[in-house]
């Protein structure tokens, strides 16, 4: 039976939002606002990320070691550390390993970058730096250009997300609603970072960006002339990270669980190497979803820790 005119007229429908296509390609803030809205990135995600930041920071050395072990497993990704381009196919003088100076240097910056992901996503500077990371892999914004083809970027982000998801979901005592909140929040951050990579690779919207200058050169770890990554603070952990990479140390969470060989846990694939970590995520709470970027004053959103039931 067809619905009556009266029933169709009383049906509630959310108003359709207008998105300015040109702004998506010419205004980073407009692009981020759209991504937040589409992904429902709200105050519950902010709270999950804030409460779980220490947990993610504890995972960082292990994540970095796994990522670089993976990158050095394939010649096409390993050559980027020698030629600064994954498209180069000529002869290479030496094959880098996990103890090579350039790899230790890159590990230091990846640790600092992952720590940056645990900072305040309510600030536009957070998203500006993630966008700059995307730009710098396409040969722009560096005095020594770096060219990494997108296929390697996307799969690397996938590895990082896979490691973090397994660590969170394998947590022995964290309630499932809190695991879900944390996995969802991290997933949204990673997928927004993915978009901030791809926008520098694809040609969508280039009719609006022709003539725009994106070639401002800054030192790595700087944004608008301000240092935003403290890679020197990460250098102190390089020796322990190197030991873990060679299989000579225990899981970074061995202080809170029974002794477990890190190398064996990593290679077996049967057990999450972080499954015993528990203390770092206690107190994580779920919050009601509210838009984030629309409000500049986020202190109230971050202090609202009331847990609400799902419907």
CSV table of C-alpha atoms in Angstrom, one decimal:
chain,number,residue,atom,x,y,z
A,1,UNK,CA,0.0,0.0,0.0
A,2,UNK,CA,1.4,3.4,-0.9
A,3,UNK,CA,1.9,5.8,2.0
A,4,UNK,CA,-0.7,8.5,2.4
A,5,UNK,CA,0.2,12.1,1.7
A,6,UNK,CA,-0.3,13.0,5.3
A,7,UNK,CA,2.1,10.2,6.6
A,8,UNK,CA,4.8,11.2,4.1
A,9,UNK,CA,4.5,14.8,4.9
A,10,UNK,CA,5.0,14.2,8.7
A,11,UNK,CA,8.0,11.9,8.1
A,12,UNK,CA,11.1,13.4,9.8
A,13,UNK,CA,14.2,13.8,7.7
A,14,UNK,CA,17.5,15.3,8.6
A,15,UNK,CA,18.3,18.4,6.6
A,16,UNK,CA,20.7,17.8,3.7
A,17,UNK,CA,24.0,19.6,4.3
A,18,UNK,CA,25.6,21.6,1.6
A,19,UNK,CA,29.3,20.9,0.9
A,20,UNK,CA,31.2,23.4,-1.2
A,21,UNK,CA,33.3,21.2,-3.6
A,22,UNK,CA,35.9,23.9,-4.2
A,23,UNK,CA,36.5,24.4,-0.5
A,24,UNK,CA,37.3,20.7,-0.1
A,25,UNK,CA,40.3,21.2,-2.3
A,26,UNK,CA,41.3,24.8,-1.3
A,27,UNK,CA,40.6,24.9,2.4
A,28,UNK,CA,42.1,22.3,4.7
A,29,UNK,CA,39.8,23.3,7.5
A,30,UNK,CA,36.7,22.8,5.4
A,31,UNK,CA,38.0,19.4,4.3
A,32,UNK,CA,38.7,18.3,7.9
A,33,UNK,CA,35.3,19.6,9.0
A,34,UNK,CA,33.6,17.5,6.2
A,35,UNK,CA,35.7,14.4,7.1
A,36,UNK,CA,34.8,14.8,10.8
A,37,UNK,CA,31.1,15.1,10.0
A,38,UNK,CA,31.0,12.2,7.6
A,39,UNK,CA,32.9,9.9,10.0
A,40,UNK,CA,31.0,11.2,13.1
A,41,UNK,CA,34.2,12.1,14.7
A,42,UNK,CA,32.9,13.5,18.0
A,43,UNK,CA,33.7,14.1,21.7
A,44,UNK,CA,33.4,10.3,22.5
A,45,UNK,CA,36.4,9.8,20.1
A,46,UNK,CA,38.3,12.7,21.7
A,47,UNK,CA,37.8,11.2,25.1
A,48,UNK,CA,38.8,7.7,24.0
A,49,UNK,CA,42.0,9.0,22.4
A,50,UNK,CA,42.8,11.2,25.4
A,51,UNK,CA,42.2,8.4,27.9
A,52,UNK,CA,44.2,5.9,25.9
A,53,UNK,CA,47.1,8.1,24.9
A,54,UNK,CA,49.5,6.6,27.5
A,55,UNK,CA,48.6,3.1,26.3
A,56,UNK,CA,49.4,4.0,22.6
A,57,UNK,CA,52.6,5.7,23.7
A,58,UNK,CA,53.7,2.4,25.4
A,59,UNK,CA,53.1,0.6,22.2
A,60,UNK,CA,55.0,3.0,20.0
A,61,UNK,CA,58.5,1.3,20.2
A,62,UNK,CA,57.1,-2.1,19.2
A,63,UNK,CA,55.0,-0.6,16.4
A,64,UNK,CA,58.0,1.2,15.0
A,65,UNK,CA,60.1,-2.0,15.0
A,66,UNK,CA,57.4,-4.0,13.3
A,67,UNK,CA,56.8,-1.3,10.6
A,68,UNK,CA,60.5,-1.0,9.7
A,69,UNK,CA,61.0,-4.8,9.7
A,70,UNK,CA,58.1,-4.9,7.2
A,71,UNK,CA,59.5,-2.0,5.1
A,72,UNK,CA,62.9,-3.7,4.9
A,73,UNK,CA,61.3,-7.0,3.9
A,74,UNK,CA,60.7,-5.8,0.3
A,75,UNK,CA,63.3,-4.3,-2.1
A,76,UNK,CA,60.8,-1.8,-3.5
A,77,UNK,CA,60.2,-0.2,-0.1
A,78,UNK,CA,63.8,-0.6,1.2
A,79,UNK,CA,65.2,1.3,-1.8
A,80,UNK,CA,63.4,4.5,-0.6
A,81,UNK,CA,66.0,4.7,2.2
A,82,UNK,CA,68.8,4.8,-0.3
A,83,UNK,CA,67.3,6.6,-3.3
A,84,UNK,CA,64.5,8.6,-1.7
A,85,UNK,CA,62.1,7.2,-4.3
A,86,UNK,CA,60.3,3.9,-4.6
A,87,UNK,CA,60.1,4.5,-8.4
A,88,UNK,CA,63.9,4.2,-8.7
A,89,UNK,CA,64.9,0.8,-10.3
A,90,UNK,CA,68.7,1.2,-10.9
A,91,UNK,CA,71.5,-0.5,-8.9
A,92,UNK,CA,71.9,0.2,-5.2
A,93,UNK,CA,75.2,0.1,-3.4
A,94,UNK,CA,74.2,-1.4,-0.1
A,95,UNK,CA,71.1,-2.9,1.5
A,96,UNK,CA,70.0,-1.2,4.7
A,97,UNK,CA,69.1,-3.2,7.8
A,98,UNK,CA,67.4,-2.3,11.0
A,99,UNK,CA,70.7,-1.1,12.5
A,100,UNK,CA,71.7,1.1,9.6
A,101,UNK,CA,72.1,4.8,10.6
A,102,UNK,CA,69.4,6.0,8.2
A,103,UNK,CA,66.9,3.4,9.5
A,104,UNK,CA,67.6,4.4,13.1
A,105,UNK,CA,67.1,8.0,12.1
A,106,UNK,CA,63.8,7.2,10.4
A,107,UNK,CA,62.7,5.2,13.4
A,108,UNK,CA,63.3,8.2,15.6
A,109,UNK,CA,61.0,10.3,13.5
A,110,UNK,CA,58.3,7.6,13.2
A,111,UNK,CA,58.2,7.4,17.0
A,112,UNK,CA,57.8,11.1,17.3
A,113,UNK,CA,55.1,11.1,14.6
A,114,UNK,CA,53.1,8.3,16.4
A,115,UNK,CA,53.4,10.2,19.6
A,116,UNK,CA,52.0,13.3,17.8
A,117,UNK,CA,48.9,11.2,17.0
A,118,UNK,CA,48.3,11.0,20.7
A,119,UNK,CA,48.2,14.8,21.1
A,120,UNK,CA,45.2,17.1,20.9
A,121,UNK,CA,43.1,16.5,17.7
A,122,UNK,CA,40.8,19.4,18.7
A,123,UNK,CA,43.5,21.8,17.5
A,124,UNK,CA,43.8,22.6,13.8
A,125,UNK,CA,47.6,22.4,14.1
A,126,UNK,CA,47.1,18.6,14.6
A,127,UNK,CA,45.5,18.2,11.2
A,128,UNK,CA,47.8,20.6,9.5
A,129,UNK,CA,50.8,18.5,10.5
A,130,UNK,CA,49.1,15.3,9.3
A,131,UNK,CA,48.4,17.0,6.0
A,132,UNK,CA,52.1,18.1,5.8
A,133,UNK,CA,53.2,14.5,6.4
A,134,UNK,CA,51.2,13.6,3.3
A,135,UNK,CA,52.6,16.4,1.2
A,136,UNK,CA,56.2,15.6,2.2
A,137,UNK,CA,56.0,12.1,0.7
A,138,UNK,CA,55.2,13.5,-2.8
A,139,UNK,CA,58.4,15.5,-3.3
A,140,UNK,CA,57.1,18.8,-1.9
A,141,UNK,CA,58.1,20.7,1.2
A,142,UNK,CA,61.6,19.2,1.7
A,143,UNK,CA,65.0,20.5,0.7
A,144,UNK,CA,65.8,16.9,-0.2
A,145,UNK,CA,62.6,15.6,-2.0
A,146,UNK,CA,61.2,12.3,-1.0
A,147,UNK,CA,58.9,10.4,-3.5
A,148,UNK,CA,57.0,7.4,-2.1
A,149,UNK,CA,54.3,5.9,-4.3
A,150,UNK,CA,50.9,5.7,-2.7
A,151,UNK,CA,50.5,2.0,-2.7
A,152,UNK,CA,53.3,1.7,-0.1
A,153,UNK,CA,51.8,4.5,2.0
A,154,UNK,CA,48.3,2.9,2.2
A,155,UNK,CA,49.6,-0.5,3.1
A,156,UNK,CA,51.9,0.9,5.8
A,157,UNK,CA,48.9,2.7,7.4
A,158,UNK,CA,47.1,-0.7,7.3
A,159,UNK,CA,49.9,-2.4,9.1
A,160,UNK,CA,49.9,0.3,11.9
A,161,UNK,CA,46.1,0.0,12.3
A,162,UNK,CA,46.3,-3.8,12.3
A,163,UNK,CA,48.9,-3.8,15.1
A,164,UNK,CA,47.0,-1.3,17.3
A,165,UNK,CA,43.6,-3.0,16.8
A,166,UNK,CA,45.0,-6.3,17.8
A,167,UNK,CA,46.7,-4.9,20.9
A,168,UNK,CA,43.4,-3.2,22.0
A,169,UNK,CA,41.1,-6.0,21.2
A,170,UNK,CA,43.3,-8.6,22.9
A,171,UNK,CA,43.3,-6.6,26.2
A,172,UNK,CA,42.4,-9.1,28.9
A,173,UNK,CA,40.4,-6.9,31.2
A,174,UNK,CA,39.1,-3.9,29.2
A,175,UNK,CA,35.3,-4.0,28.8
A,176,UNK,CA,34.3,-4.5,25.2
A,177,UNK,CA,32.4,-1.1,24.9
A,178,UNK,CA,35.7,0.7,25.8
A,179,UNK,CA,37.7,-1.4,23.3
A,180,UNK,CA,35.1,-0.5,20.7
A,181,UNK,CA,35.4,3.2,21.5
A,182,UNK,CA,39.2,3.2,21.3
A,183,UNK,CA,39.3,1.1,18.1
A,184,UNK,CA,36.7,3.4,16.4
A,185,UNK,CA,38.6,6.6,17.4
A,186,UNK,CA,41.9,5.3,16.2
A,187,UNK,CA,40.4,4.1,13.0
A,188,UNK,CA,39.0,7.5,12.2
A,189,UNK,CA,42.3,9.2,12.9
A,190,UNK,CA,44.1,6.8,10.6
A,191,UNK,CA,41.6,7.1,7.8
A,192,UNK,CA,41.7,10.9,8.0
A,193,UNK,CA,45.5,10.6,7.8
A,194,UNK,CA,45.0,8.3,4.8
A,195,UNK,CA,42.9,11.0,3.1
A,196,UNK,CA,45.5,13.6,3.9
A,197,UNK,CA,48.0,11.4,2.0
A,198,UNK,CA,45.8,10.6,-1.0
A,199,UNK,CA,44.8,14.2,-1.6
A,200,UNK,CA,48.4,14.8,-2.6
A,201,UNK,CA,48.4,11.9,-5.0
A,202,UNK,CA,45.1,12.0,-6.8
A,203,UNK,CA,44.0,14.7,-9.4
A,204,UNK,CA,40.6,15.3,-8.0
A,205,UNK,CA,39.8,19.0,-7.8
A,206,UNK,CA,43.0,20.1,-9.5
A,207,UNK,CA,41.0,22.6,-11.5
A,208,UNK,CA,40.8,24.6,-8.3
A,209,UNK,CA,44.4,24.1,-7.1
A,210,UNK,CA,46.3,25.1,-10.3
A,211,UNK,CA,48.7,27.9,-9.4
A,212,UNK,CA,48.5,27.3,-5.7
A,213,UNK,CA,52.0,27.2,-4.0
A,214,UNK,CA,52.5,24.1,-1.9
A,215,UNK,CA,56.3,24.1,-2.0
A,216,UNK,CA,57.2,25.8,1.3
A,217,UNK,CA,60.3,24.1,2.5
A,218,UNK,CA,60.6,23.5,6.2
A,219,UNK,CA,62.8,21.2,8.3
A,220,UNK,CA,61.2,17.9,9.2
A,221,UNK,CA,59.2,18.1,12.4
A,222,UNK,CA,58.3,21.8,11.8
A,223,UNK,CA,55.0,23.5,11.0
A,224,UNK,CA,54.8,27.2,10.1
A,225,UNK,CA,58.3,27.6,11.4
A,226,UNK,CA,57.4,26.0,14.8
A,227,UNK,CA,58.9,22.7,16.0
A,228,UNK,CA,56.0,20.3,16.5
A,229,UNK,CA,57.8,17.0,16.7
A,230,UNK,CA,60.3,16.3,19.5
A,231,UNK,CA,62.3,13.6,17.9
A,232,UNK,CA,65.2,14.2,20.3
A,233,UNK,CA,63.0,13.0,23.2
A,234,UNK,CA,62.6,9.7,21.4
A,235,UNK,CA,66.3,9.1,20.8
A,236,UNK,CA,66.7,7.8,24.4
A,237,UNK,CA,64.6,4.8,23.5
A,238,UNK,CA,66.5,4.0,20.3
A,239,UNK,CA,68.8,1.5,22.0
A,240,UNK,CA,66.0,-0.5,23.6
A,241,UNK,CA,64.0,-0.3,20.4
A,242,UNK,CA,67.0,-1.7,18.4
A,243,UNK,CA,67.3,-4.5,20.8
A,244,UNK,CA,63.7,-5.4,20.4
A,245,UNK,CA,64.0,-5.3,16.6
A,246,UNK,CA,66.7,-8.0,16.8
A,247,UNK,CA,64.7,-10.1,19.1
A,248,UNK,CA,67.0,-9.6,22.1
A,249,UNK,CA,64.5,-8.1,24.5
A,250,UNK,CA,61.1,-8.8,26.0
A,251,UNK,CA,57.8,-7.3,25.1
A,252,UNK,CA,57.6,-3.6,26.1
A,253,UNK,CA,54.8,-4.7,28.5
A,254,UNK,CA,56.8,-7.4,30.2
A,255,UNK,CA,56.9,-5.4,33.4
A,256,UNK,CA,53.1,-5.9,33.8
A,257,UNK,CA,52.8,-9.4,32.6
A,258,UNK,CA,54.5,-12.7,32.9
A,259,UNK,CA,57.9,-12.8,31.0
A,260,UNK,CA,57.3,-13.4,27.3
A,261,UNK,CA,59.9,-13.4,24.6
A,262,UNK,CA,59.1,-10.6,22.2
A,263,UNK,CA,60.6,-12.2,19.1
A,264,UNK,CA,58.7,-15.4,19.6
A,265,UNK,CA,55.5,-13.6,20.2
A,266,UNK,CA,56.0,-11.5,17.1
A,267,UNK,CA,56.9,-14.3,14.8
A,268,UNK,CA,54.4,-16.9,15.9
A,269,UNK,CA,51.4,-14.9,14.9
A,270,UNK,CA,49.2,-16.9,17.3
A,271,UNK,CA,49.3,-14.5,20.2
A,272,UNK,CA,49.1,-10.7,20.3
A,273,UNK,CA,52.5,-9.6,21.9
A,274,UNK,CA,50.6,-6.9,23.8
A,275,UNK,CA,47.8,-9.1,25.2
A,276,UNK,CA,49.0,-8.8,28.8
A,277,UNK,CA,49.0,-5.0,28.9
A,278,UNK,CA,46.2,-3.8,31.1
A,279,UNK,CA,47.0,-0.8,33.4
A,280,UNK,CA,47.5,1.8,30.7
A,281,UNK,CA,43.9,1.8,29.5
A,282,UNK,CA,42.1,1.7,32.8
A,283,UNK,CA,39.7,4.6,33.1
A,284,UNK,CA,38.8,4.9,29.4
A,285,UNK,CA,35.2,6.1,29.1
A,286,UNK,CA,32.7,6.5,26.3
A,287,UNK,CA,31.1,9.8,25.6
A,288,UNK,CA,28.1,11.0,23.7
A,289,UNK,CA,28.9,12.0,20.1
A,290,UNK,CA,29.0,15.7,19.2
A,291,UNK,CA,30.7,17.4,16.3
A,292,UNK,CA,34.3,18.5,17.1
A,293,UNK,CA,35.6,21.1,14.7
A,294,UNK,CA,32.5,23.3,14.9
A,295,UNK,CA,33.4,24.3,18.4
A,296,UNK,CA,36.7,26.0,19.2
A,297,UNK,CA,36.2,25.7,22.9
A,298,UNK,CA,36.7,22.0,23.6
A,299,UNK,CA,37.4,22.0,27.3
A,300,UNK,CA,33.8,21.3,28.2
A,301,UNK,CA,33.7,18.5,25.7
A,302,UNK,CA,36.8,16.9,27.2
A,303,UNK,CA,35.5,17.2,30.7
A,304,UNK,CA,32.2,15.6,30.0
A,305,UNK,CA,32.9,12.0,30.8
A,306,UNK,CA,29.3,10.9,31.4
A,307,UNK,CA,28.8,7.4,30.0
A,308,UNK,CA,25.6,7.1,28.1
A,309,UNK,CA,23.8,3.9,27.0
A,310,UNK,CA,23.6,3.1,23.3
A,311,UNK,CA,20.2,2.9,21.6
